[in-house]
CSV table of C-alpha atoms in Angstrom, one decimal:
chain,number,residue,atom,x,y,z
A,1,MET,CA,-2.1,67.2,-54.6
A,2,THR,CA,-5.7,66.0,-54.6
A,3,SER,CA,-7.4,64.5,-51.6
A,4,LEU,CA,-7.8,61.2,-53.5
A,5,TRP,CA,-4.1,61.1,-54.1
A,6,THR,CA,-3.4,61.6,-50.4
A,7,LYS,CA,-5.8,58.9,-49.5
A,8,ARG,CA,-4.2,56.5,-52.1
A,9,VAL,CA,-0.8,57.1,-50.7
A,10,ASN,CA,-1.9,56.9,-47.0
A,11,LEU,CA,-3.8,53.7,-47.5
A,12,TRP,CA,-0.7,52.0,-49.1
A,13,LEU,CA,1.5,53.4,-46.3
A,14,TYR,CA,-1.0,52.0,-43.7
A,15,TRP,CA,-0.7,48.6,-45.3
A,16,ASP,CA,3.1,48.6,-45.8
A,17,ILE,CA,4.1,50.0,-42.4
A,18,PHE,CA,1.5,48.4,-40.1
A,19,SER,CA,0.6,45.1,-41.9
A,20,SER,CA,2.9,43.2,-39.6
A,21,ALA,CA,2.4,45.3,-36.5
A,22,LEU,CA,0.0,44.5,-33.7
A,23,MET,CA,-2.4,47.4,-33.5
A,24,HIS,CA,-5.3,48.0,-31.1
A,25,VAL,CA,-8.7,48.7,-32.6
A,26,ASP,CA,-8.6,52.2,-31.3
A,27,GLU,CA,-5.2,52.8,-33.0
A,28,SER,CA,-6.5,51.5,-36.3
A,29,ARG,CA,-9.6,53.6,-36.0
A,30,GLU,CA,-7.7,56.8,-35.2
A,31,LEU,CA,-5.3,56.2,-38.1
A,32,MET,CA,-8.2,55.7,-40.5
A,33,GLU,CA,-9.8,58.9,-39.3
A,34,ARG,CA,-6.7,60.7,-40.4
A,35,ILE,CA,-6.4,59.0,-43.8
A,36,ASN,CA,-7.5,62.1,-45.8
A,37,ASP,CA,-5.1,64.5,-44.1
A,38,ALA,CA,-1.4,64.1,-45.0
A,39,THR,CA,0.0,66.0,-42.0
A,40,LEU,CA,-2.2,64.4,-39.3
A,41,PHE,CA,-1.7,60.9,-40.8
A,42,LYS,CA,2.1,61.4,-40.9
A,43,GLU,CA,2.2,62.6,-37.3
A,44,PHE,CA,0.1,59.7,-36.0
A,45,CYS,CA,2.1,57.1,-38.0
A,46,ILE,CA,5.4,58.5,-36.6
A,47,ASN,CA,4.0,58.4,-33.0
A,48,CYS,CA,2.8,54.8,-33.5
A,49,MET,CA,6.2,53.7,-34.9
A,50,ASN,CA,8.1,55.3,-32.1
A,51,LYS,CA,5.7,53.9,-29.5
A,52,LYS,CA,6.1,50.4,-30.9
A,53,GLU,CA,9.8,50.8,-31.6
A,54,MET,CA,9.3,49.6,-35.1
A,55,VAL,CA,12.3,51.5,-36.7
A,56,LYS,CA,15.8,50.5,-35.4
A,57,TYR,CA,18.3,52.0,-37.8
A,58,SER,CA,16.8,55.4,-38.8
A,59,SER,CA,14.3,57.9,-37.4
A,60,ALA,CA,10.7,57.1,-37.8
A,61,GLU,CA,10.2,60.3,-39.9
A,62,ASP,CA,13.0,59.3,-42.3
A,63,PHE,CA,11.5,55.8,-42.6
A,64,PHE,CA,8.0,57.3,-43.3
A,65,GLU,CA,9.3,59.7,-46.0
A,66,LYS,CA,11.3,56.9,-47.7
A,67,SER,CA,8.3,54.6,-47.7
A,68,LYS,CA,6.1,57.4,-49.0
A,69,ARG,CA,8.4,58.1,-51.9
A,70,GLU,CA,8.6,54.4,-52.8
A,71,ILE,CA,4.8,54.1,-52.7
A,72,GLU,CA,4.2,57.2,-54.9
A,73,GLY,CA,6.3,55.4,-57.5
A,74,LYS,CA,4.1,52.3,-57.3
A,75,LEU,CA,0.7,54.1,-57.8
A,76,ILE,CA,-0.7,54.2,-61.3
A,77,PRO,CA,-0.8,57.9,-62.1
A,78,PHE,CA,-4.0,59.7,-62.7
A,79,SER,CA,-2.9,60.6,-66.2
A,80,GLU,CA,-3.2,56.9,-67.1
A,81,LEU,CA,-6.7,56.8,-65.7
A,82,GLU,CA,-8.2,59.9,-67.4
A,83,TRP,CA,-10.1,57.8,-69.9
A,84,ILE,CA,-12.3,56.5,-67.0
A,85,ASP,CA,-14.6,59.5,-67.2
A,86,CYS,CA,-18.2,58.3,-67.3
A,87,GLU,CA,-20.5,55.7,-65.7
A,88,ARG,CA,-20.1,53.2,-68.6
A,89,SER,CA,-16.3,53.3,-68.5
A,90,LEU,CA,-16.3,53.1,-64.7
A,91,SER,CA,-18.5,50.0,-64.7
A,92,PHE,CA,-16.4,48.5,-67.6
A,93,VAL,CA,-13.3,48.7,-65.6
A,94,ALA,CA,-15.0,47.8,-62.3
A,95,ASN,CA,-16.2,44.5,-63.6
A,96,TYR,CA,-12.7,43.4,-64.4
A,97,ILE,CA,-11.0,44.8,-61.3
A,98,HIS,CA,-13.6,43.4,-59.0
A,99,ALA,CA,-13.2,40.0,-60.7
A,100,GLU,CA,-9.5,40.2,-59.9
A,101,TYR,CA,-10.3,41.2,-56.4
A,102,LYS,CA,-12.5,38.1,-55.8
A,103,ILE,CA,-9.8,35.8,-57.1
A,104,TYR,CA,-7.2,37.1,-54.5
A,105,ALA,CA,-9.7,37.6,-51.7
A,106,ASN,CA,-11.0,34.1,-52.3
A,107,ASN,CA,-14.4,35.4,-51.1
A,108,ASN,CA,-13.1,35.4,-47.5
A,109,ALA,CA,-14.2,37.9,-44.9
A,110,PRO,CA,-11.8,40.9,-45.0
A,111,SER,CA,-9.4,41.5,-42.1
A,112,LEU,CA,-9.0,44.8,-40.3
A,113,LEU,CA,-6.1,45.7,-42.7
A,114,ASP,CA,-8.1,44.7,-45.8
A,115,ILE,CA,-9.7,48.1,-45.9
A,116,THR,CA,-10.4,48.7,-49.6
A,117,LEU,CA,-13.4,46.5,-50.0
A,118,PRO,CA,-15.6,46.2,-53.2
A,119,GLU,CA,-18.3,48.1,-51.3
A,120,TRP,CA,-16.1,51.2,-51.4
A,121,SER,CA,-16.9,51.2,-55.1
A,122,LEU,CA,-20.6,51.4,-54.6
A,123,ASP,CA,-22.6,54.6,-54.4
A,124,SER,CA,-24.8,54.6,-51.4
A,125,ASP,CA,-28.0,54.1,-53.4
A,126,LYS,CA,-26.5,51.4,-55.7
A,127,ALA,CA,-27.2,53.5,-58.7
A,128,GLY,CA,-23.7,53.4,-60.2
A,129,VAL,CA,-20.0,53.0,-59.6
A,130,ASN,CA,-18.0,55.4,-57.4
A,131,TYR,CA,-14.8,56.7,-59.0
A,132,ASP,CA,-12.8,57.1,-55.8
A,133,GLY,CA,-13.8,53.6,-54.6
A,134,LEU,CA,-12.7,52.1,-58.0
A,135,ILE,CA,-9.3,53.8,-57.9
A,136,LEU,CA,-8.7,52.5,-54.3
A,137,LEU,CA,-9.7,49.0,-55.5
A,138,ILE,CA,-7.2,49.3,-58.3
A,139,ASP,CA,-4.5,50.3,-55.8
A,140,TYR,CA,-5.4,47.3,-53.6
A,141,GLN,CA,-5.1,44.9,-56.6
A,142,CYS,CA,-1.7,46.5,-57.5
A,143,ARG,CA,-0.5,45.6,-53.9
A,144,VAL,CA,-1.9,42.0,-53.7
A,145,SER,CA,-1.5,41.0,-57.3
A,146,SER,CA,1.0,42.7,-59.5
A,147,PHE,CA,1.5,46.3,-60.4
A,148,ASN,CA,2.6,45.4,-64.0
A,149,ASN,CA,-0.3,43.0,-64.4
A,150,ILE,CA,-2.9,45.5,-63.4
A,151,ARG,CA,-1.3,48.3,-65.4
A,152,SER,CA,-1.2,46.2,-68.6
A,153,THR,CA,-4.8,45.1,-67.9
A,154,LEU,CA,-5.9,48.7,-67.6
A,155,GLU,CA,-4.1,49.6,-70.9
A,156,ARG,CA,-5.9,46.7,-72.6
A,157,LEU,CA,-9.2,47.9,-71.2
A,158,ARG,CA,-8.5,51.4,-72.3
A,159,ASN,CA,-7.9,50.3,-75.9
A,160,SER,CA,-11.0,48.2,-75.8
A,161,TRP,CA,-13.1,51.0,-74.3
A,162,LEU,CA,-11.9,53.5,-77.0
A,163,ARG,CA,-13.1,51.1,-79.6
A,164,ILE,CA,-16.4,50.5,-77.9
A,165,GLN,CA,-17.0,54.2,-77.5
A,166,LYS,CA,-16.3,54.8,-81.2
A,167,LYS,CA,-18.2,51.9,-82.7
A,168,PHE,CA,-21.0,51.4,-80.1
A,169,GLY,CA,-21.3,54.7,-78.4
A,170,ASN,CA,-25.1,54.5,-78.4
A,171,PRO,CA,-26.0,51.0,-79.4
A,172,PHE,CA,-29.7,50.9,-78.5
A,173,TRP,CA,-32.8,53.1,-79.1
A,174,PHE,CA,-32.5,54.7,-75.6
A,175,SER,CA,-29.8,56.9,-74.2
A,176,SER,CA,-26.5,55.4,-73.2
A,177,THR,CA,-25.7,58.1,-70.6
A,178,ARG,CA,-28.8,58.3,-68.4
A,179,TYR,CA,-31.6,56.3,-66.9
A,180,ASP,CA,-35.1,57.2,-68.0
A,181,ALA,CA,-38.1,55.7,-66.2
A,182,LYS,CA,-40.2,55.7,-69.4
A,183,TYR,CA,-37.9,53.0,-70.8
A,184,LEU,CA,-38.2,50.7,-67.9
A,185,ALA,CA,-40.0,48.0,-70.0
A,186,ASP,CA,-37.4,48.4,-72.7
A,187,TYR,CA,-34.5,47.8,-70.2
A,188,GLN,CA,-36.3,44.8,-68.8
A,189,TRP,CA,-36.9,43.3,-72.2
A,190,VAL,CA,-33.3,43.9,-73.3
A,191,MET,CA,-32.1,42.1,-70.1
A,192,SER,CA,-34.3,39.1,-70.9
A,193,TYR,CA,-33.0,39.2,-74.5
A,194,PHE,CA,-29.4,39.1,-73.2
A,195,ASP,CA,-30.2,36.2,-71.0
A,196,LYS,CA,-31.9,34.3,-73.9
A,197,ASN,CA,-28.9,34.8,-76.1
A,198,LYS,CA,-26.3,34.1,-73.4
A,199,VAL,CA,-24.8,37.5,-73.6
A,200,ILE,CA,-24.4,37.9,-69.8
A,201,ASN,CA,-20.8,37.1,-68.7
A,202,GLY,CA,-20.3,35.5,-65.3
A,203,ASN,CA,-17.8,38.2,-64.4
A,204,VAL,CA,-20.3,41.1,-64.6
A,205,ASP,CA,-21.1,42.5,-61.1
A,206,PHE,CA,-24.4,44.1,-60.8
A,207,TRP,CA,-23.4,47.1,-58.6
A,208,PHE,CA,-26.2,49.2,-59.9
A,209,GLU,CA,-29.5,47.6,-59.0
A,210,LYS,CA,-31.4,50.9,-59.4
A,211,ASN,CA,-29.9,51.8,-62.8
A,212,LEU,CA,-31.0,49.3,-65.4
A,213,ASN,CA,-29.7,51.5,-68.2
A,214,LEU,CA,-26.2,51.2,-66.8
A,215,LYS,CA,-26.6,47.5,-66.2
A,216,VAL,CA,-27.7,46.9,-69.8
A,217,HIS,CA,-24.8,48.9,-71.3
A,218,SER,CA,-22.3,47.3,-68.8
A,219,ILE,CA,-23.3,43.8,-69.9
A,220,PHE,CA,-23.2,44.8,-73.6
A,221,ASP,CA,-19.8,46.4,-73.2
A,222,GLN,CA,-18.2,43.4,-71.6
A,223,TRP,CA,-19.7,41.1,-74.2
A,224,VAL,CA,-18.8,43.2,-77.3
A,225,GLU,CA,-15.2,43.7,-76.1
A,226,ASN,CA,-14.4,40.1,-77.3
A,227,LYS,CA,-16.4,40.4,-80.5
A,228,SER,CA,-15.6,41.9,-83.9
A,229,ASP,CA,-17.2,45.1,-85.0
A,230,ALA,CA,-19.3,43.1,-87.5
A,231,GLU,CA,-20.5,40.7,-84.8
A,232,GLY,CA,-21.4,43.6,-82.5
A,233,GLU,CA,-23.3,45.5,-85.3
A,234,LEU,CA,-25.2,42.3,-86.3
A,235,PHE,CA,-26.2,41.7,-82.7
A,236,ILE,CA,-27.6,45.3,-82.4
A,237,ILE,CA,-29.5,44.9,-85.7
A,238,LYS,CA,-31.1,41.6,-84.4
A,239,THR,CA,-31.9,43.2,-81.0
A,240,LYS,CA,-33.6,46.2,-82.6
A,241,LYS,CA,-35.5,43.9,-85.0
A,242,ALA,CA,-36.6,41.6,-82.2
A,243,TRP,CA,-37.8,44.6,-80.2
A,244,GLY,CA,-39.7,46.0,-83.2
A,245,GLN,CA,-41.4,42.6,-83.7
A,246,LYS,CA,-42.4,42.5,-80.0
A,247,LYS,CA,-43.9,46.0,-80.2
A,248,PHE,CA,-45.8,45.1,-83.3
A,249,ARG,CA,-47.2,41.9,-81.7
A,250,ASP,CA,-48.2,43.9,-78.7
A,251,SER,CA,-49.9,46.5,-80.9
A,252,VAL,CA,-52.0,43.9,-82.7
A,253,ALA,CA,-52.7,41.7,-79.8
A,254,ASN,CA,-56.4,42.6,-79.7
A,255,LYS,CA,-56.9,43.1,-83.4
A,256,LYS,CA,-58.2,40.9,-86.2
A,257,VAL,CA,-56.7,40.6,-89.7
A,258,LEU,CA,-58.9,41.9,-92.4
A,259,ASN,CA,-58.2,40.7,-96.0
A,260,THR,CA,-60.3,42.3,-98.7
A,261,TYR,CA,-60.1,43.9,-102.1
A,262,ILE,CA,-61.1,47.5,-103.0
A,263,SER,CA,-60.8,49.4,-106.2
A,264,LYS,CA,-57.8,51.5,-107.1
A,265,ASP,CA,-59.8,54.7,-106.8
A,266,SER,CA,-61.1,53.8,-103.4
A,267,LYS,CA,-57.6,52.9,-102.3
A,268,ARG,CA,-56.4,56.3,-103.5
A,269,GLN,CA,-59.2,58.1,-101.7
A,270,LEU,CA,-58.4,56.1,-98.5
A,271,ASP,CA,-54.7,57.1,-98.7
A,272,TYR,CA,-55.8,60.7,-99.2
A,273,LEU,CA,-58.1,60.7,-96.2
A,274,ALA,CA,-55.4,59.0,-94.0
A,275,SER,CA,-52.9,61.7,-95.0
A,276,GLN,CA,-55.3,64.5,-94.4
A,277,ASN,CA,-56.2,63.2,-90.9
A,278,GLU,CA,-52.6,62.2,-90.1
A,279,MET,CA,-53.7,58.6,-89.4
A,280,LYS,CA,-52.7,55.1,-90.3
A,281,ILE,CA,-55.0,53.4,-92.8
A,282,ASN,CA,-56.2,50.9,-90.2
A,283,GLU,CA,-56.9,53.7,-87.8
A,284,LEU,CA,-58.9,55.6,-90.5
A,285,ILE,CA,-60.9,52.5,-91.3
A,286,GLU,CA,-61.8,51.9,-87.7
A,287,MET,CA,-62.9,55.5,-87.3
A,288,LEU,CA,-65.1,55.3,-90.4
A,289,ILE,CA,-66.6,52.1,-89.2
A,290,ASN,CA,-67.2,53.5,-85.7
A,291,ASP,CA,-68.9,56.6,-87.2
A,292,ALA,CA,-71.1,54.5,-89.5
A,293,TYR,CA,-72.0,52.1,-86.7
A,294,ALA,CA,-72.9,54.9,-84.3
A,295,LYS,CA,-75.1,56.5,-87.0
A,296,ALA,CA,-76.8,53.1,-87.7
A,297,LYS,CA,-77.5,52.5,-84.1
A,298,LEU,CA,-78.9,56.0,-83.6
A,299,LYS,CA,-81.2,55.5,-86.6
A,300,SER,CA,-82.4,52.2,-85.3
A,301,TRP,CA,-83.3,53.8,-82.0
A,302,GLU,CA,-85.2,56.5,-83.7
A,303,ASN,CA,-87.3,53.9,-85.5
């Protein structure tokens, strides 16, 4: 039994057993401190139940074990969550589950018992989505919403993700799996392109302020889920074309167009020189002009 499974079960037990019980702040804190330890948590729960006389027709331990078995049958098993195995799939699911959370929380301040907050799903540096936090948030939604609803939603998301991964595993010209500072301008441009083309869905939660790569792919994944393969592929082609046009415009921003005619032999010689020097024709022409200009200036100074 993993520590995350223990925490999942204990959090649900905490909610079920003590949701209607008046607890002191110290009691709640002590119980939460034991949430990762099955034995200590059980002992403290039983002591609390006996102290508050919460169980009338059976022993506190029997009641605890019965509640635990029932809860273990309500949790979505890890085997159904194995496909959530990378940052992109984590953020893909997190966007939907957090949207569900906000509907039921109604954006109110959480109570003492509402302990699985969206913040649990954030890494401390806001660079990605935390797996443990997401699973706890899924469990919370199963409690307050509907187990069958969340389970069917996750199955739908799984099928969508498998399609996205197969068809759009690496949709852009930069890596889909890691942030690279040298592509910062690229990420920022893609974000502005998304905004211009109304790609950003209102349900997307930007939980990764320091990881623009993940943000870009998270937005794209949620958008393309509801598009056909052809629509997604066409969008990527247009995005890459627009980026290429921008780079070209930037590269010629301080250049002038030169239209002229030269003989075929001169053009052939120009191509040969460019090939030998591993240069573009415009670069070669600029080099030849600069050399000729420098020689002319030198000659004028000598005279």
